[in-house]
């Protein structure tokens, strides 16, 4: 008997298992798309749990495939679920799930890298950036081939407060190769510290939640997979435009085994390079003999702020491209 005044928990009606759906629609993970299916619903429930409270929330699932995580999201009692799936083979199986949860599921056959998420959710869900995160979540077991470009794209959206972050500090719960997850969360001095560590941690709280062994997936990938949760910060740790931060960070890690001075040199044209690199490091108060992995977030902030001032003084500087200069030199020789 239902408890008076309490809404009954949403339950999906009996459905074929995810494995049955794979057989029914003759679905096969495509290696060239780096697809791997997760069939164990206890694991999909565990992934969805990392997103936090989803009751009556609006969720976008990226690349639902045969719909394992999709079932766990629906079972969490969401208000609306937007599914974005690039591979047409999965649409019929997802439509079965949609029919089992009337009015709750919207399926988009499209590419998440080009899909316009700023219009994906109702306007009334918008929150101010300083407020608690909105009742909107992005969840996805991402194909390895798309995970890094996609998180970089979303981090740029966080920086500009556009795309899915038009609504406020939208949270994300995503899977990555274990090694990529370690890069996203690496601390200064850690051997996995990289461009991804700085770009993600200066904009978000990044939490490596748990690791799923490769054998839990079909087909089994050669690596383990980790679930990572992102919550955008109210104030970024480096208050400079995304492209500027990315350029400085990329330069630092260009020669990750050498002193950071070597990478930072690539920010400047050959004419006056040494002098300007010394000026940058002295003003930013960064020891030129530190390795890239040793630099703290505050040292990256100082470098970005100083480089910004140098670009303001010389507007041609930001457009300078080290690799382009190298190419031109080779042509001349």
Short mmCIF file of C-alpha atoms in Angstrom, two decimals:
data_model
loop_
_atom_site.label_atom_id
_atom_site.label_comp_id
_atom_site.label_asym_id
_atom_site.label_seq_id
_atom_site.Cartn_x
_atom_site.Cartn_y
_atom_site.Cartn_z
CA UNK A 1 0.00 0.00 0.00
CA UNK A 2 1.34 3.47 -0.92
CA UNK A 3 2.20 5.76 1.99
CA UNK A 4 -0.24 8.73 1.98
CA UNK A 5 1.32 11.97 0.75
CA UNK A 6 4.36 10.22 -0.74
CA UNK A 7 4.79 9.88 -4.50
CA UNK A 8 5.32 6.29 -5.54
CA UNK A 9 8.90 5.58 -6.63
CA UNK A 10 9.27 5.30 -10.39
CA UNK A 11 9.84 1.74 -11.55
CA UNK A 12 10.54 0.59 -15.08
CA UNK A 13 8.17 -2.20 -16.20
CA UNK A 14 9.76 -5.62 -16.94
CA UNK A 15 12.04 -5.22 -19.96
CA UNK A 16 14.46 -7.40 -21.91
CA UNK A 17 17.92 -7.29 -20.30
CA UNK A 18 20.59 -5.08 -21.86
CA UNK A 19 22.22 -8.28 -23.12
CA UNK A 20 18.92 -9.33 -24.74
CA UNK A 21 18.60 -5.93 -26.44
CA UNK A 22 22.13 -6.31 -27.82
CA UNK A 23 21.12 -9.71 -29.27
CA UNK A 24 17.68 -8.55 -30.40
CA UNK A 25 19.02 -5.63 -32.46
CA UNK A 26 22.28 -7.45 -33.35
CA UNK A 27 24.34 -4.70 -31.78
CA UNK A 28 28.10 -5.03 -31.83
CA UNK A 29 30.54 -2.64 -30.21
CA UNK A 30 32.60 -1.01 -32.96
CA UNK A 31 36.31 -0.95 -32.24
CA UNK A 32 36.97 2.06 -34.49
CA UNK A 33 34.46 4.04 -32.38
CA UNK A 34 36.10 2.72 -29.16
CA UNK A 35 32.70 1.47 -27.91
CA UNK A 36 32.45 -0.72 -24.82
CA UNK A 37 29.16 -1.80 -23.24
CA UNK A 38 28.53 -2.02 -19.51
CA UNK A 39 25.92 -4.71 -18.85
CA UNK A 40 26.15 -5.07 -15.06
CA UNK A 41 23.29 -2.99 -13.63
CA UNK A 42 24.90 -2.92 -10.18
CA UNK A 43 27.81 -1.04 -11.75
CA UNK A 44 25.57 1.27 -13.77
CA UNK A 45 23.63 2.03 -10.54
CA UNK A 46 26.96 2.80 -8.82
CA UNK A 47 27.96 5.24 -11.59
CA UNK A 48 24.60 7.01 -11.39
CA UNK A 49 24.87 7.23 -7.58
CA UNK A 50 28.06 9.32 -7.98
CA UNK A 51 26.00 12.04 -9.70
CA UNK A 52 24.19 12.71 -6.39
CA UNK A 53 20.45 13.13 -5.82
CA UNK A 54 18.68 12.68 -9.16
CA UNK A 55 15.06 12.53 -8.00
CA UNK A 56 13.10 14.99 -10.19
CA UNK A 57 16.35 16.16 -11.83
CA UNK A 58 16.95 16.78 -15.53
CA UNK A 59 19.71 14.59 -16.94
CA UNK A 60 21.55 14.42 -20.24
CA UNK A 61 23.17 11.08 -20.95
CA UNK A 62 25.92 11.11 -23.55
CA UNK A 63 26.28 8.04 -25.77
CA UNK A 64 23.79 5.74 -24.01
CA UNK A 65 24.50 2.85 -26.42
CA UNK A 66 22.36 -0.16 -25.48
CA UNK A 67 20.97 1.69 -22.45
CA UNK A 68 22.53 0.14 -19.32
CA UNK A 69 23.23 3.46 -17.55
CA UNK A 70 19.96 4.81 -19.02
CA UNK A 71 17.97 2.27 -16.96
CA UNK A 72 19.83 3.23 -13.78
CA UNK A 73 19.15 6.94 -14.42
CA UNK A 74 15.42 6.31 -14.98
CA UNK A 75 15.27 4.14 -11.85
CA UNK A 76 16.70 7.08 -9.86
CA UNK A 77 13.39 8.92 -10.48
CA UNK A 78 14.50 11.70 -12.83
CA UNK A 79 12.02 14.21 -14.19
CA UNK A 80 13.44 14.26 -17.76
CA UNK A 81 16.17 12.35 -19.52
CA UNK A 82 17.78 13.60 -22.72
CA UNK A 83 19.70 10.90 -24.61
CA UNK A 84 22.25 11.98 -27.22
CA UNK A 85 23.38 9.06 -29.38
CA UNK A 86 25.48 9.34 -32.52
CA UNK A 87 25.17 5.67 -33.60
CA UNK A 88 21.80 5.02 -35.29
CA UNK A 89 21.98 1.28 -34.47
CA UNK A 90 21.18 2.01 -30.82
CA UNK A 91 18.07 4.16 -31.42
CA UNK A 92 15.47 1.29 -31.61
CA UNK A 93 16.61 -0.17 -28.26
CA UNK A 94 16.51 3.29 -26.66
CA UNK A 95 12.99 3.81 -28.05
CA UNK A 96 11.91 0.69 -26.13
CA UNK A 97 13.17 2.34 -22.94
CA UNK A 98 11.42 5.58 -23.88
CA UNK A 99 8.09 3.74 -24.30
CA UNK A 100 8.60 2.09 -20.89
CA UNK A 101 8.96 5.54 -19.25
CA UNK A 102 6.23 7.62 -20.98
CA UNK A 103 6.95 11.35 -21.22
CA UNK A 104 10.32 11.12 -19.52
CA UNK A 105 12.77 10.42 -22.36
CA UNK A 106 13.84 12.52 -25.33
CA UNK A 107 16.16 10.83 -27.86
CA UNK A 108 18.43 12.91 -30.09
CA UNK A 109 20.29 11.16 -32.90
CA UNK A 110 23.31 13.44 -33.08
CA UNK A 111 26.89 14.20 -32.11
CA UNK A 112 27.52 15.58 -28.61
CA UNK A 113 30.52 17.56 -29.93
CA UNK A 114 28.21 19.71 -32.08
CA UNK A 115 24.89 19.47 -30.16
CA UNK A 116 23.74 22.85 -28.76
CA UNK A 117 23.13 22.15 -25.08
CA UNK A 118 22.26 25.73 -24.12
CA UNK A 119 18.68 25.08 -25.25
CA UNK A 120 18.42 21.49 -23.98
CA UNK A 121 16.70 22.19 -20.64
CA UNK A 122 13.78 24.33 -19.37
CA UNK A 123 14.73 27.99 -18.70
CA UNK A 124 13.24 27.91 -15.20
CA UNK A 125 16.03 25.53 -14.09
CA UNK A 126 18.65 28.29 -14.49
CA UNK A 127 20.59 29.26 -11.37
CA UNK A 128 23.06 32.06 -10.74
CA UNK A 129 26.68 30.94 -10.93
CA UNK A 130 27.19 31.72 -7.22
CA UNK A 131 24.20 29.57 -6.22
CA UNK A 132 24.12 25.83 -5.60
CA UNK A 133 24.42 23.81 -8.87
CA UNK A 134 21.17 23.52 -10.89
CA UNK A 135 19.10 20.33 -10.91
CA UNK A 136 20.79 19.34 -14.18
CA UNK A 137 23.36 16.57 -14.61
CA UNK A 138 25.46 15.24 -17.48
CA UNK A 139 26.25 11.53 -17.24
CA UNK A 140 28.07 9.33 -19.75
CA UNK A 141 30.15 6.24 -20.38
CA UNK A 142 32.21 8.01 -23.03
CA UNK A 143 33.98 6.27 -25.92
CA UNK A 144 37.73 6.69 -25.28
CA UNK A 145 38.22 8.42 -28.63
CA UNK A 146 35.92 11.31 -27.70
CA UNK A 147 36.47 11.66 -23.93
CA UNK A 148 39.47 14.05 -23.93
CA UNK A 149 38.30 16.45 -26.71
CA UNK A 150 34.85 16.48 -25.12
CA UNK A 151 36.02 17.34 -21.60
CA UNK A 152 38.29 20.10 -23.01
CA UNK A 153 35.27 21.49 -24.91
CA UNK A 154 33.12 21.39 -21.76
CA UNK A 155 35.87 22.99 -19.64
CA UNK A 156 35.93 25.86 -22.15
CA UNK A 157 32.14 26.06 -21.77
CA UNK A 158 32.60 26.22 -17.96
CA UNK A 159 35.10 29.06 -18.41
CA UNK A 160 32.66 31.00 -20.63
CA UNK A 161 29.53 29.92 -18.69
CA UNK A 162 27.89 28.81 -21.92
CA UNK A 163 26.68 25.50 -23.44
CA UNK A 164 25.43 23.21 -20.62
CA UNK A 165 26.70 25.80 -18.11
CA UNK A 166 24.26 28.47 -19.29
CA UNK A 167 22.08 27.03 -16.51
CA UNK A 168 24.70 27.48 -13.78
CA UNK A 169 27.31 25.09 -12.39
CA UNK A 170 25.97 21.92 -14.04
CA UNK A 171 27.62 18.77 -12.62
CA UNK A 172 29.13 16.00 -14.76
CA UNK A 173 29.73 12.32 -14.00
CA UNK A 174 31.77 10.70 -16.77
CA UNK A 175 33.94 7.68 -17.49
CA UNK A 176 37.52 7.88 -18.75
CA UNK A 177 40.40 5.51 -19.27
CA UNK A 178 41.97 5.07 -15.83
CA UNK A 179 45.14 6.85 -16.95
CA UNK A 180 43.17 9.88 -18.22
CA UNK A 181 41.23 10.00 -14.92
CA UNK A 182 44.55 10.00 -13.06
CA UNK A 183 45.70 12.94 -15.19
CA UNK A 184 42.49 14.85 -14.50
CA UNK A 185 42.97 14.52 -10.73
CA UNK A 186 46.81 14.49 -10.38
CA UNK A 187 48.41 16.68 -7.72
CA UNK A 188 51.63 18.72 -8.15
CA UNK A 189 54.63 16.38 -8.22
CA UNK A 190 52.56 13.38 -9.38
CA UNK A 191 53.88 11.69 -12.51
CA UNK A 192 50.43 11.96 -14.15
CA UNK A 193 50.34 15.75 -13.66
CA UNK A 194 49.60 17.23 -17.11
CA UNK A 195 47.79 19.88 -19.12
CA UNK A 196 44.51 18.12 -18.29
CA UNK A 197 45.20 18.37 -14.54
CA UNK A 198 45.57 22.16 -14.68
CA UNK A 199 42.77 22.85 -17.18
CA UNK A 200 40.23 20.80 -15.19
CA UNK A 201 41.29 21.66 -11.61
CA UNK A 202 41.48 25.40 -12.15
CA UNK A 203 37.82 25.38 -13.23
CA UNK A 204 36.24 22.47 -11.31
CA UNK A 205 36.36 20.31 -8.24
CA UNK A 206 37.41 17.00 -9.83
CA UNK A 207 36.88 13.73 -7.98
CA UNK A 208 38.12 10.31 -9.09
CA UNK A 209 35.22 8.24 -7.70
CA UNK A 210 36.07 4.60 -8.39
CA UNK A 211 37.67 2.27 -10.93
CA UNK A 212 35.76 -0.28 -13.02
CA UNK A 213 37.92 -3.23 -14.13
CA UNK A 214 38.13 -3.70 -17.90
CA UNK A 215 36.54 -7.17 -17.70
CA UNK A 216 33.23 -5.60 -16.62
CA UNK A 217 32.83 -4.25 -20.19
CA UNK A 218 31.85 -5.99 -23.41
CA UNK A 219 34.11 -6.21 -25.36
CA UNK A 220 36.81 -5.98 -22.68
CA UNK A 221 39.04 -2.94 -23.27
CA UNK A 222 42.78 -3.26 -22.68
CA UNK A 223 42.58 -0.74 -19.85
CA UNK A 224 40.55 -0.17 -16.70
CA UNK A 225 37.99 2.62 -16.59
CA UNK A 226 37.44 5.28 -13.92
CA UNK A 227 34.36 7.33 -13.03
CA UNK A 228 35.11 11.05 -12.53
CA UNK A 229 32.75 13.67 -11.06
CA UNK A 230 33.11 17.40 -11.93
CA UNK A 231 31.51 20.36 -10.14
CA UNK A 232 32.40 23.79 -11.62
CA UNK A 233 33.98 26.20 -9.11
CA UNK A 234 32.28 29.50 -8.30
CA UNK A 235 35.60 31.27 -8.96
CA UNK A 236 38.19 29.74 -11.33
CA UNK A 237 41.64 29.47 -9.80
CA UNK A 238 43.13 31.29 -12.80
CA UNK A 239 41.04 34.28 -13.84
CA UNK A 240 42.15 34.57 -17.44
CA UNK A 241 40.47 33.57 -20.74
CA UNK A 242 40.44 29.83 -21.43
CA UNK A 243 42.57 30.08 -24.61
CA UNK A 244 45.28 32.05 -22.81
CA UNK A 245 45.45 29.57 -19.91
CA UNK A 246 45.49 26.66 -22.36
CA UNK A 247 48.34 28.24 -24.37
CA UNK A 248 50.53 28.78 -21.28
CA UNK A 249 49.79 25.32 -19.84
CA UNK A 250 50.35 23.59 -23.18
CA UNK A 251 53.70 25.37 -23.56
CA UNK A 252 54.84 24.36 -20.07
CA UNK A 253 54.08 20.68 -20.70
CA UNK A 254 55.50 20.65 -24.23
CA UNK A 255 58.82 19.42 -22.83
CA UNK A 256 57.56 17.70 -19.70
CA UNK A 257 60.90 16.01 -18.86
CA UNK A 258 62.90 19.25 -19.13
CA UNK A 259 62.93 22.33 -16.89
CA UNK A 260 59.77 24.45 -17.24
CA UNK A 261 61.91 27.29 -18.65
CA UNK A 262 62.31 25.24 -21.87
CA UNK A 263 58.57 24.98 -22.50
CA UNK A 264 57.83 28.58 -21.59
CA UNK A 265 60.39 29.77 -24.15
CA UNK A 266 57.98 28.58 -26.87
CA UNK A 267 55.59 31.40 -25.95
CA UNK A 268 57.97 33.94 -27.49
CA UNK A 269 59.40 34.62 -30.98
CA UNK A 270 63.08 33.74 -31.45
CA UNK A 271 64.06 37.40 -31.49
CA UNK A 272 64.24 38.33 -27.79
CA UNK A 273 63.07 34.89 -26.60
CA UNK A 274 65.57 34.40 -23.78
CA UNK A 275 65.10 37.87 -22.30
CA UNK A 276 61.29 37.65 -22.38
CA UNK A 277 61.24 34.15 -20.87
CA UNK A 278 63.47 35.37 -18.01
CA UNK A 279 61.19 38.39 -17.54
CA UNK A 280 58.10 36.13 -17.41
CA UNK A 281 59.61 33.75 -14.85
CA UNK A 282 61.07 36.48 -12.67
CA UNK A 283 57.84 38.52 -12.57
CA UNK A 284 55.77 35.37 -11.91
CA UNK A 285 58.28 34.32 -9.20
CA UNK A 286 58.73 30.82 -10.65
CA UNK A 287 62.00 28.90 -10.34
CA UNK A 288 63.09 28.15 -13.96
CA UNK A 289 64.65 24.82 -12.88
CA UNK A 290 61.34 23.29 -11.72
CA UNK A 291 59.95 20.48 -13.88
CA UNK A 292 56.46 21.04 -15.35
CA UNK A 293 54.86 18.46 -13.00
CA UNK A 294 56.22 20.33 -9.95
CA UNK A 295 54.42 23.62 -10.64
CA UNK A 296 51.56 24.46 -8.28
CA UNK A 297 48.25 26.01 -9.35
CA UNK A 298 49.28 29.38 -7.89
CA UNK A 299 52.49 29.30 -9.97
CA UNK A 300 50.43 28.61 -13.10
CA UNK A 301 48.17 31.51 -12.10
CA UNK A 302 51.19 33.84 -11.76
CA UNK A 303 52.54 32.73 -15.14
CA UNK A 304 49.16 33.28 -16.85
CA UNK A 305 48.65 36.70 -15.23
CA UNK A 306 52.17 37.82 -16.19
CA UNK A 307 51.85 36.49 -19.74
CA UNK A 308 48.52 38.35 -20.05
CA UNK A 309 50.23 41.64 -19.11
CA UNK A 310 52.96 40.97 -21.67
CA UNK A 311 50.29 40.29 -24.32
CA UNK A 312 48.48 43.52 -23.39
CA UNK A 313 51.77 45.41 -23.92
CA UNK A 314 52.45 43.59 -27.22
CA UNK A 315 49.15 42.57 -28.91
CA UNK A 316 50.99 40.46 -31.53
CA UNK A 317 52.36 38.15 -28.83
CA UNK A 318 49.24 36.06 -28.22
CA UNK A 319 49.01 35.22 -31.93
CA UNK A 320 52.61 34.00 -32.03
CA UNK A 321 52.86 30.28 -32.85
CA UNK A 322 56.12 28.49 -32.09
CA UNK A 323 55.42 25.53 -34.39
CA UNK A 324 54.58 27.86 -37.27
CA UNK A 325 57.93 29.66 -36.79
CA UNK A 326 59.74 26.29 -36.86
CA UNK A 327 57.94 25.31 -40.10
CA UNK A 328 58.91 28.59 -41.77
CA UNK A 329 62.56 28.13 -40.74
CA UNK A 330 62.58 24.64 -42.27
CA UNK A 331 61.12 26.00 -45.52
CA UNK A 332 63.87 28.62 -45.74
CA UNK A 333 66.62 26.03 -45.18
#
